[in-house]
mmCIF file with all atom_site columns, C-alpha atoms and ligand atoms in Angstrom:
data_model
loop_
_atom_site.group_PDB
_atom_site.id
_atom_site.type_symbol
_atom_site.label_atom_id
_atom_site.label_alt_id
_atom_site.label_comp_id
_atom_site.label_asym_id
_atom_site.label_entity_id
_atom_site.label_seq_id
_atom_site.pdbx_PDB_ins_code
_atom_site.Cartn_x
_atom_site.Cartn_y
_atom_site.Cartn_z
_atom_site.occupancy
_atom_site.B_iso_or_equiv
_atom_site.pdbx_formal_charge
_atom_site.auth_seq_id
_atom_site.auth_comp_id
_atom_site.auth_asym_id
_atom_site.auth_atom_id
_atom_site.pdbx_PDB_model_num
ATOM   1   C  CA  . UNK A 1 1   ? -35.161 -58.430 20.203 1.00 48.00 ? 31  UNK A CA  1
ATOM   2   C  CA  . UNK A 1 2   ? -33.377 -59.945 17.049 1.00 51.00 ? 32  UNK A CA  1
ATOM   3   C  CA  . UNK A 1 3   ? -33.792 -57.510 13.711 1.00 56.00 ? 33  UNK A CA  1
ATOM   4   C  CA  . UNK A 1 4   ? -35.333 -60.710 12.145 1.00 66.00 ? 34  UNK A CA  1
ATOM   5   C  CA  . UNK A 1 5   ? -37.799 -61.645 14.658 1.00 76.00 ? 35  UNK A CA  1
ATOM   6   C  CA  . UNK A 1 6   ? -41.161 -60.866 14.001 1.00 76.00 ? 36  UNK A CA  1
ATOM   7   C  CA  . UNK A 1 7   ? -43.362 -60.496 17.222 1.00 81.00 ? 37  UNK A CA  1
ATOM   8   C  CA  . UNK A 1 8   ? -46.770 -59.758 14.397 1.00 83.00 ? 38  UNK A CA  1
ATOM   9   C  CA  . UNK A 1 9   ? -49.120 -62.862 15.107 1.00 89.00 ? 39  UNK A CA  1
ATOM   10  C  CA  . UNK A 1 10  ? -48.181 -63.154 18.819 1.00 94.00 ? 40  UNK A CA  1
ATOM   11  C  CA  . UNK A 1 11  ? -51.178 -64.180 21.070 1.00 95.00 ? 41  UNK A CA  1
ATOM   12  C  CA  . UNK A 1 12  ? -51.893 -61.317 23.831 1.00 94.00 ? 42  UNK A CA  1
ATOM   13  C  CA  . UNK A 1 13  ? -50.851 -64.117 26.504 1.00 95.00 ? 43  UNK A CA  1
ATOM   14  C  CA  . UNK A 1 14  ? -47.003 -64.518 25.178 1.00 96.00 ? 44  UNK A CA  1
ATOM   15  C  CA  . UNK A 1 15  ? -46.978 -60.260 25.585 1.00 95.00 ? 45  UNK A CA  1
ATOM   16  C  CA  . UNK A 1 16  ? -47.933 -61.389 29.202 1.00 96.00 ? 46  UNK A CA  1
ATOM   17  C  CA  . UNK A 1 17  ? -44.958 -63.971 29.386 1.00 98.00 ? 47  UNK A CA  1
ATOM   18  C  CA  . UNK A 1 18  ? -42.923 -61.579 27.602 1.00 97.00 ? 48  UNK A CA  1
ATOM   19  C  CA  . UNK A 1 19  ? -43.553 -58.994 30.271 1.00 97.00 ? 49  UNK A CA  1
ATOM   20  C  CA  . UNK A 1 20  ? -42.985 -61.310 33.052 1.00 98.00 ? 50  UNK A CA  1
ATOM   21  C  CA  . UNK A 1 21  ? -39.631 -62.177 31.497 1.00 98.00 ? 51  UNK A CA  1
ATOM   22  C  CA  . UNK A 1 22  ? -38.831 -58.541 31.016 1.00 98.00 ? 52  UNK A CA  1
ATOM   23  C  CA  . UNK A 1 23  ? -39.110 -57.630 34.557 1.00 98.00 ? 53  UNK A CA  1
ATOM   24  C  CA  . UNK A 1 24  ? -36.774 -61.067 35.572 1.00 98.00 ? 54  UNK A CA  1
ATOM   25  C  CA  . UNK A 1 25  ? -34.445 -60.060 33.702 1.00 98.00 ? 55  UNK A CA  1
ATOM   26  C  CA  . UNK A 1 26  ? -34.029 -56.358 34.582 1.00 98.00 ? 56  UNK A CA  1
ATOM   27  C  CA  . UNK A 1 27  ? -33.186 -57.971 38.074 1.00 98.00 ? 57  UNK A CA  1
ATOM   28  C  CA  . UNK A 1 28  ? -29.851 -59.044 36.777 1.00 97.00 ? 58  UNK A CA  1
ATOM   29  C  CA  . UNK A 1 29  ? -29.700 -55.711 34.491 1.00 97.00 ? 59  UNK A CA  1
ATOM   30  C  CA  . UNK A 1 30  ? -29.968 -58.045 30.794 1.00 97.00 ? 60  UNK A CA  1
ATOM   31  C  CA  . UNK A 1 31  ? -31.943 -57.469 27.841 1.00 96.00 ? 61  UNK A CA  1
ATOM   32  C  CA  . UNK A 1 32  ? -34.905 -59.754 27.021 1.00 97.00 ? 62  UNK A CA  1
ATOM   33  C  CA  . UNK A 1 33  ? -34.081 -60.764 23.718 1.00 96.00 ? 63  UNK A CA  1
ATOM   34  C  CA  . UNK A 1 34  ? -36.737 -62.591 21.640 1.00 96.00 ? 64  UNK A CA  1
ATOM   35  C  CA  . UNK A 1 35  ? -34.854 -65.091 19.586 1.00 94.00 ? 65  UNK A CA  1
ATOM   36  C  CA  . UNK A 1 36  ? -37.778 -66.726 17.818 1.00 93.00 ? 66  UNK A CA  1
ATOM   37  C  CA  . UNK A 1 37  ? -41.990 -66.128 17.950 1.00 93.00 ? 67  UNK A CA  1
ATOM   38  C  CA  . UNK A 1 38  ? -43.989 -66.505 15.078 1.00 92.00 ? 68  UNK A CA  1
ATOM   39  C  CA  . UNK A 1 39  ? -41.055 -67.170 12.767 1.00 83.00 ? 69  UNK A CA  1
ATOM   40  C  CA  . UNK A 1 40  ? -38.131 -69.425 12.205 1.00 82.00 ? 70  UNK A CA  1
ATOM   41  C  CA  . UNK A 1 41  ? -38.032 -72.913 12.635 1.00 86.00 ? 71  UNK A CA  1
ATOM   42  C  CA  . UNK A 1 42  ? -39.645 -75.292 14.723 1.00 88.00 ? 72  UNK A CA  1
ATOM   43  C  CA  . UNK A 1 43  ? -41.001 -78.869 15.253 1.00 89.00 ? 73  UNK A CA  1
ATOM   44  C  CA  . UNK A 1 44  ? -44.227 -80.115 13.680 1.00 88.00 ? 74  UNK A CA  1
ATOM   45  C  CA  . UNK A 1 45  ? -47.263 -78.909 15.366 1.00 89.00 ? 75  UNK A CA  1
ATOM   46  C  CA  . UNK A 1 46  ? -45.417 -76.612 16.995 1.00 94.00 ? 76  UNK A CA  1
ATOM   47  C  CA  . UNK A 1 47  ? -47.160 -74.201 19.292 1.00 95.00 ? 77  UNK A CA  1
ATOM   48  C  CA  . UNK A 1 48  ? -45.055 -70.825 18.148 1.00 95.00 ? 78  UNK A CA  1
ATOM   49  C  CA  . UNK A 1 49  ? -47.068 -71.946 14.362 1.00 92.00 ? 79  UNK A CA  1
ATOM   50  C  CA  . UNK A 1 50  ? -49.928 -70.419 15.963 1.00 93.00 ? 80  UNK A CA  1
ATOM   51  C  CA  . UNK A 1 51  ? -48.479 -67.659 18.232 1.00 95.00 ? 81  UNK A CA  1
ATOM   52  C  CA  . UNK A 1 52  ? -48.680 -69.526 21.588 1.00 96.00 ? 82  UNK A CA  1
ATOM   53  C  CA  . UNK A 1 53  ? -44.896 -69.660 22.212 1.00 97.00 ? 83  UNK A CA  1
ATOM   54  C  CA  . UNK A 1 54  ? -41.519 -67.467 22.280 1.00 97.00 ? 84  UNK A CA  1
ATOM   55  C  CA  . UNK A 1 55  ? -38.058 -68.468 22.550 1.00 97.00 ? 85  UNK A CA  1
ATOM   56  C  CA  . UNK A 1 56  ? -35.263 -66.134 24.925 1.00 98.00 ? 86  UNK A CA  1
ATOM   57  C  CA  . UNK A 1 57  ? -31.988 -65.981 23.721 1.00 97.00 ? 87  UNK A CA  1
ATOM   58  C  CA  . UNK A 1 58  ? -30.099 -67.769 27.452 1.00 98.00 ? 88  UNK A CA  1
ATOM   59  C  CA  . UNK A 1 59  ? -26.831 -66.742 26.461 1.00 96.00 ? 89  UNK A CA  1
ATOM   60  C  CA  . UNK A 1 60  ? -27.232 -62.906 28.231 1.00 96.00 ? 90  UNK A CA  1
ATOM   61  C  CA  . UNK A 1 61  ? -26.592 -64.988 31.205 1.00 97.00 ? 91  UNK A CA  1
ATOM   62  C  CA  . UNK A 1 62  ? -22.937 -66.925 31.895 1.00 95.00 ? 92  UNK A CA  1
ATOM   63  C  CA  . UNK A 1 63  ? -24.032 -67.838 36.019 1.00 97.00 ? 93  UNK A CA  1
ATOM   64  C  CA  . UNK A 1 64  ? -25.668 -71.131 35.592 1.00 96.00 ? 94  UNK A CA  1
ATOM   65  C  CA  . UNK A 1 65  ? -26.816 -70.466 38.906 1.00 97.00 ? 95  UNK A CA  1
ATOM   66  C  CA  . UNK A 1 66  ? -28.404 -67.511 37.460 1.00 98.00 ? 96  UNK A CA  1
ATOM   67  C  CA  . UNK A 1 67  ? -29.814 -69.429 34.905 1.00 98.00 ? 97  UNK A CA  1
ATOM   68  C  CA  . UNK A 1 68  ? -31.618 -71.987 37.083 1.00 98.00 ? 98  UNK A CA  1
ATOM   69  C  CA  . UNK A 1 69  ? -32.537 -69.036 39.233 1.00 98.00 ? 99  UNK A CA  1
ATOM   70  C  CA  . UNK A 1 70  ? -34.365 -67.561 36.050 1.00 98.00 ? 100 UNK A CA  1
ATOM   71  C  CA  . UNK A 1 71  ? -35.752 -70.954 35.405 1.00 98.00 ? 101 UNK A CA  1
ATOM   72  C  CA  . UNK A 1 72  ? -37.704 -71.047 38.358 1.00 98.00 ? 102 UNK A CA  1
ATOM   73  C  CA  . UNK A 1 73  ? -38.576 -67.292 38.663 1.00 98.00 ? 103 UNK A CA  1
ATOM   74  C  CA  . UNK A 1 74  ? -40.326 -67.465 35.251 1.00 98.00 ? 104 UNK A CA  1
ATOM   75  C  CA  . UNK A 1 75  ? -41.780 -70.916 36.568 1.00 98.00 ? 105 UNK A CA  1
ATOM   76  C  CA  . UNK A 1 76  ? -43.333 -69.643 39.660 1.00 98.00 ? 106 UNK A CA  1
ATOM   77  C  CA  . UNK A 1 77  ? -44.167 -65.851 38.052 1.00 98.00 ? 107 UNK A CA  1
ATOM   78  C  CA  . UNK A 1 78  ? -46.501 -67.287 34.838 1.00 97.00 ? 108 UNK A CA  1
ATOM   79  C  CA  . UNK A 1 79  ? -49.300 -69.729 35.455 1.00 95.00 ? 109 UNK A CA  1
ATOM   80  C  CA  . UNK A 1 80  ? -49.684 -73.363 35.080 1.00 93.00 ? 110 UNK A CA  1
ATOM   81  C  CA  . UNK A 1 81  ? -50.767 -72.789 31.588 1.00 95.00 ? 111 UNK A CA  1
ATOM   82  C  CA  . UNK A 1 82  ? -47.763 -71.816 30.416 1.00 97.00 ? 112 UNK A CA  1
ATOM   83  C  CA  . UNK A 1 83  ? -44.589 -74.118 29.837 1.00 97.00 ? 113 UNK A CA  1
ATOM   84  C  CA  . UNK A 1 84  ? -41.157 -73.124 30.459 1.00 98.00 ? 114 UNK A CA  1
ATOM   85  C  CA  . UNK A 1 85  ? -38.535 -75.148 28.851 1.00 97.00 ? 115 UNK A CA  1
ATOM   86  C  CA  . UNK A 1 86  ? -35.232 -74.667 29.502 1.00 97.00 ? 116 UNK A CA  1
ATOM   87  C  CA  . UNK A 1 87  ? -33.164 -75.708 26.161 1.00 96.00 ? 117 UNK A CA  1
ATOM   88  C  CA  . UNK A 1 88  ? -29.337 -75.242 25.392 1.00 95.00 ? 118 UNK A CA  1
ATOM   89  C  CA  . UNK A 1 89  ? -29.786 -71.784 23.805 1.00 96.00 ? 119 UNK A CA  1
ATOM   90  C  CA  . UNK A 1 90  ? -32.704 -70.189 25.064 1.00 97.00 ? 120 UNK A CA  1
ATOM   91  C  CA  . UNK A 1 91  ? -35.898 -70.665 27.131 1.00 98.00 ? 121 UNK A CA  1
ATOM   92  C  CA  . UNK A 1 92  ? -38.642 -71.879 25.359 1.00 97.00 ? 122 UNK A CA  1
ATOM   93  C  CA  . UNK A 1 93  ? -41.985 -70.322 26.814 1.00 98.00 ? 123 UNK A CA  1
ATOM   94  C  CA  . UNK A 1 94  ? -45.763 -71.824 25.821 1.00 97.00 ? 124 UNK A CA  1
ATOM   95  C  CA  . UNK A 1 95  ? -49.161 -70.938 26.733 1.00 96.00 ? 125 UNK A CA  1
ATOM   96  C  CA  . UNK A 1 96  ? -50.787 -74.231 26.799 1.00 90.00 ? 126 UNK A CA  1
ATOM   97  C  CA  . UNK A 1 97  ? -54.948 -74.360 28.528 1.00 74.00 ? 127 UNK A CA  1
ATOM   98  C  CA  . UNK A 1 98  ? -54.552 -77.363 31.004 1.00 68.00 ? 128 UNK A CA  1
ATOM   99  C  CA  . UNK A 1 99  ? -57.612 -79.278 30.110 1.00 65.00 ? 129 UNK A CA  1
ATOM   100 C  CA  . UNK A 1 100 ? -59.266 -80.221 33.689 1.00 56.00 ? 130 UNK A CA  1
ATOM   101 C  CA  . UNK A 1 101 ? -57.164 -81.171 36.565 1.00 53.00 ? 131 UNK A CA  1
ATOM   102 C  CA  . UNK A 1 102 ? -56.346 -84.964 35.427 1.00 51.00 ? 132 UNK A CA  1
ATOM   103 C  CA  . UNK A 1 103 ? -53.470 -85.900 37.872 1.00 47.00 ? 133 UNK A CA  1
HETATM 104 ZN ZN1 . LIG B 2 .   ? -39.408 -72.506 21.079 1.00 63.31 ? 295 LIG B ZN1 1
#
């Protein structure tokens, strides 16, 4: 992880995502590097304001193939309550409760 991130504040279920993306990425032998948790800047009402989300640096992988293959590994690995977003410089993972099932 970055020197400057600070993981302090984290909810237990992003150490659960964070695991999750550990062990994906060890498949391809690359770090997991946390790019942004608690910290740094982010839209208002932002869920990493309140420890619910974590950013992964994407750049660890050049493949895009790879990449998408990542993308949809972390997709299928964490449950529907968590968001993966896939954004130019890292993947943006939230842990969101799905209220009800309201298709
Ligand atoms: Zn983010």
């Amino acid at each position: 992880m970055g020197p400057k991130v600070r993981l302090r504040g984290l909810k237990p279920e992003m150490n659960t995502a964070l695991q999750v993306a550990r062990d994906i990425f060890a498949l391809y032998q690359r770090d997991c590097i946390v790019t942004s948790a608690v910290d740094g800047k982010h839209s208002r009402g932002s869920l990493h304001y309140v420890g619910y989300a974590v950013d992964l640096r994407r750049r660890v992988f050049t493949d895009p193939g790879q990449v998408d293959d990542v993308t949809a590994m972390l997709r299928e690995s964490l449950t529907p309550e968590y968001d993966v977003v896939l954004e130019p410089s890292h993947w943006h993972i939230e842990f969101q409760p799905k209220r009800g099932l309201n298709l």
